Amino acid sequence: MSIDGAHAGLAITIFIVVLFAGIGGVVWALIVGGAVASWFTVSLVAAVGGGRRGWAAAKRAYLLTFGWASWL
């Protein structure tokens, strides 16, 4: 996983949330956005539990949440 791939994953995720807002309404955008935010929170807690602190924990959570785009 790379940080560039994570940035791409974030951009794709934002596009999907906006698409859900346009097609399904604000409620669906909040559901999808909330799911992504929940996953980031769980990843951040896991990173802190694994011994990372501060920016290192936030970066690991960011990579775990959005780094999937590196595989595209």
mmCIF file of N, CA and C in Angstrom, residues 1-46:
data_model
loop_
_atom_site.group_PDB
_atom_site.id
_atom_site.type_symbol
_atom_site.label_atom_id
_atom_site.label_comp_id
_atom_site.label_asym_id
_atom_site.label_seq_id
_atom_site.Cartn_x
_atom_site.Cartn_y
_atom_site.Cartn_z
ATOM 1 N N MET A 1 0.834 -1.177 0.000
ATOM 2 C CA MET A 1 0.000 0.000 0.000
ATOM 3 C C MET A 1 0.880 1.242 0.000
ATOM 4 N N SER A 2 0.463 2.210 -0.778
ATOM 5 C CA SER A 2 1.216 3.453 -0.840
ATOM 6 C C SER A 2 0.306 4.618 -0.481
ATOM 7 N N ILE A 3 0.915 5.721 -0.121
ATOM 8 C CA ILE A 3 0.143 6.910 0.233
ATOM 9 C C ILE A 3 -0.572 7.468 -0.996
ATOM 10 N N ASP A 4 0.047 7.343 -2.180
ATOM 11 C CA ASP A 4 -0.610 7.804 -3.407
ATOM 12 C C ASP A 4 -1.855 6.978 -3.690
ATOM 13 N N GLY A 5 -1.762 5.671 -3.473
ATOM 14 C CA GLY A 5 -2.934 4.815 -3.637
ATOM 15 C C GLY A 5 -4.029 5.166 -2.646
ATOM 16 N N ALA A 6 -3.644 5.522 -1.432
ATOM 17 C CA ALA A 6 -4.628 5.920 -0.425
ATOM 18 C C ALA A 6 -5.304 7.233 -0.812
ATOM 19 N N HIS A 7 -4.545 8.161 -1.398
ATOM 20 C CA HIS A 7 -5.153 9.416 -1.865
ATOM 21 C C HIS A 7 -6.171 9.120 -2.963
ATOM 22 N N ALA A 8 -5.829 8.207 -3.862
ATOM 23 C CA ALA A 8 -6.765 7.822 -4.920
ATOM 24 C C ALA A 8 -8.004 7.164 -4.312
ATOM 25 N N GLY A 9 -7.803 6.327 -3.305
ATOM 26 C CA GLY A 9 -8.930 5.691 -2.636
ATOM 27 C C GLY A 9 -9.841 6.703 -1.961
ATOM 28 N N LEU A 10 -9.250 7.720 -1.349
ATOM 29 C CA LEU A 10 -10.048 8.785 -0.743
ATOM 30 C C LEU A 10 -10.852 9.528 -1.807
ATOM 31 N N ALA A 11 -10.215 9.854 -2.930
ATOM 32 C CA ALA A 11 -10.912 10.566 -4.008
ATOM 33 C C ALA A 11 -12.065 9.725 -4.557
ATOM 34 N N ILE A 12 -11.848 8.438 -4.750
ATOM 35 C CA ILE A 12 -12.904 7.555 -5.246
ATOM 36 C C ILE A 12 -14.029 7.456 -4.227
ATOM 37 N N THR A 13 -13.681 7.369 -2.950
ATOM 38 C CA THR A 13 -14.685 7.283 -1.897
ATOM 39 C C THR A 13 -15.526 8.552 -1.845
ATOM 40 N N ILE A 14 -14.887 9.700 -1.955
ATOM 41 C CA ILE A 14 -15.638 10.964 -1.966
ATOM 42 C C ILE A 14 -16.576 11.001 -3.161
ATOM 43 N N PHE A 15 -16.095 10.568 -4.322
ATOM 44 C CA PHE A 15 -16.935 10.525 -5.519
ATOM 45 C C PHE A 15 -18.145 9.622 -5.294
ATOM 46 N N ILE A 16 -17.935 8.459 -4.691
ATOM 47 C CA ILE A 16 -19.035 7.521 -4.443
ATOM 48 C C ILE A 16 -20.046 8.112 -3.468
ATOM 49 N N VAL A 17 -19.568 8.767 -2.418
ATOM 50 C CA VAL A 17 -20.486 9.380 -1.449
ATOM 51 C C VAL A 17 -21.306 10.487 -2.112
ATOM 52 N N VAL A 18 -20.665 11.305 -2.939
ATOM 53 C CA VAL A 18 -21.387 12.359 -3.666
ATOM 54 C C VAL A 18 -22.383 11.746 -4.636
ATOM 55 N N LEU A 19 -22.004 10.658 -5.288
ATOM 56 C CA LEU A 19 -22.908 9.957 -6.201
ATOM 57 C C LEU A 19 -24.122 9.421 -5.438
ATOM 58 N N PHE A 20 -23.896 8.823 -4.284
ATOM 59 C CA PHE A 20 -25.003 8.350 -3.467
ATOM 60 C C PHE A 20 -25.902 9.504 -3.045
ATOM 61 N N ALA A 21 -25.318 10.647 -2.736
ATOM 62 C CA ALA A 21 -26.114 11.816 -2.345
ATOM 63 C C ALA A 21 -26.978 12.285 -3.507
ATOM 64 N N GLY A 22 -26.412 12.261 -4.708
ATOM 65 C CA GLY A 22 -27.162 12.716 -5.876
ATOM 66 C C GLY A 22 -28.263 11.760 -6.296
ATOM 67 N N ILE A 23 -28.010 10.469 -6.181
ATOM 68 C CA ILE A 23 -28.974 9.472 -6.638
ATOM 69 C C ILE A 23 -29.931 9.071 -5.520
ATOM 70 N N GLY A 24 -29.383 8.744 -4.364
ATOM 71 C CA GLY A 24 -30.201 8.188 -3.302
ATOM 72 C C GLY A 24 -30.633 9.178 -2.246
ATOM 73 N N GLY A 25 -30.071 10.352 -2.251
ATOM 74 C CA GLY A 25 -30.428 11.341 -1.246
ATOM 75 C C GLY A 25 -29.389 11.419 -0.143
ATOM 76 N N VAL A 26 -29.603 12.373 0.718
ATOM 77 C CA VAL A 26 -28.650 12.662 1.785
ATOM 78 C C VAL A 26 -28.543 11.490 2.762
ATOM 79 N N VAL A 27 -29.642 10.803 3.001
ATOM 80 C CA VAL A 27 -29.622 9.698 3.960
ATOM 81 C C VAL A 27 -28.637 8.623 3.530
ATOM 82 N N TRP A 28 -28.657 8.253 2.254
ATOM 83 C CA TRP A 28 -27.735 7.219 1.773
ATOM 84 C C TRP A 28 -26.296 7.709 1.808
ATOM 85 N N ALA A 29 -26.078 8.977 1.521
ATOM 86 C CA ALA A 29 -24.721 9.527 1.614
ATOM 87 C C ALA A 29 -24.222 9.475 3.049
ATOM 88 N N LEU A 30 -25.094 9.764 4.012
ATOM 89 C CA LEU A 30 -24.703 9.681 5.413
ATOM 90 C C LEU A 30 -24.421 8.242 5.839
ATOM 91 N N ILE A 31 -25.186 7.304 5.316
ATOM 92 C CA ILE A 31 -24.954 5.887 5.639
ATOM 93 C C ILE A 31 -23.600 5.439 5.108
ATOM 94 N N VAL A 32 -23.319 5.731 3.848
ATOM 95 C CA VAL A 32 -22.045 5.320 3.242
ATOM 96 C C VAL A 32 -20.887 6.064 3.891
ATOM 97 N N GLY A 33 -21.023 7.367 4.060
ATOM 98 C CA GLY A 33 -19.976 8.153 4.718
ATOM 99 C C GLY A 33 -19.750 7.708 6.152
ATOM 100 N N GLY A 34 -20.815 7.369 6.850
ATOM 101 C CA GLY A 34 -20.698 6.873 8.217
ATOM 102 C C GLY A 34 -19.990 5.535 8.288
ATOM 103 N N ALA A 35 -20.249 4.678 7.308
ATOM 104 C CA ALA A 35 -19.559 3.385 7.261
ATOM 105 C C ALA A 35 -18.057 3.582 7.064
ATOM 106 N N VAL A 36 -17.697 4.489 6.177
ATOM 107 C CA VAL A 36 -16.274 4.762 5.940
ATOM 108 C C VAL A 36 -15.640 5.385 7.184
ATOM 109 N N ALA A 37 -16.344 6.311 7.813
ATOM 110 C CA ALA A 37 -15.825 6.942 9.033
ATOM 111 C C ALA A 37 -15.672 5.913 10.155
ATOM 112 N N SER A 38 -16.612 4.980 10.243
ATOM 113 C CA SER A 38 -16.516 3.921 11.255
ATOM 114 C C SER A 38 -15.303 3.037 11.003
ATOM 115 N N TRP A 39 -15.084 2.682 9.733
ATOM 116 C CA TRP A 39 -13.926 1.859 9.398
ATOM 117 C C TRP A 39 -12.625 2.590 9.741
ATOM 118 N N PHE A 40 -12.562 3.888 9.457
ATOM 119 C CA PHE A 40 -11.374 4.672 9.802
ATOM 120 C C PHE A 40 -11.162 4.691 11.310
ATOM 121 N N THR A 41 -12.245 4.847 12.065
ATOM 122 C CA THR A 41 -12.145 4.872 13.524
ATOM 123 C C THR A 41 -11.636 3.545 14.069
ATOM 124 N N VAL A 42 -12.172 2.449 13.552
ATOM 125 C CA VAL A 42 -11.713 1.125 13.977
ATOM 126 C C VAL A 42 -10.234 0.944 13.621
ATOM 127 N N SER A 43 -9.842 1.383 12.440
ATOM 128 C CA SER A 43 -8.442 1.280 12.020
ATOM 129 C C SER A 43 -7.539 2.130 12.907
ATOM 130 N N LEU A 44 -8.006 3.310 13.288
ATOM 131 C CA LEU A 44 -7.219 4.182 14.155
ATOM 132 C C LEU A 44 -7.049 3.563 15.545
ATOM 133 N N VAL A 45 -8.119 2.992 16.070
ATOM 134 C CA VAL A 45 -8.032 2.329 17.371
ATOM 135 C C VAL A 45 -7.070 1.145 17.297
ATOM 136 N N ALA A 46 -7.125 0.388 16.205
ATOM 137 C CA ALA A 46 -6.215 -0.750 16.037
ATOM 138 C C ALA A 46 -4.767 -0.280 15.918
#
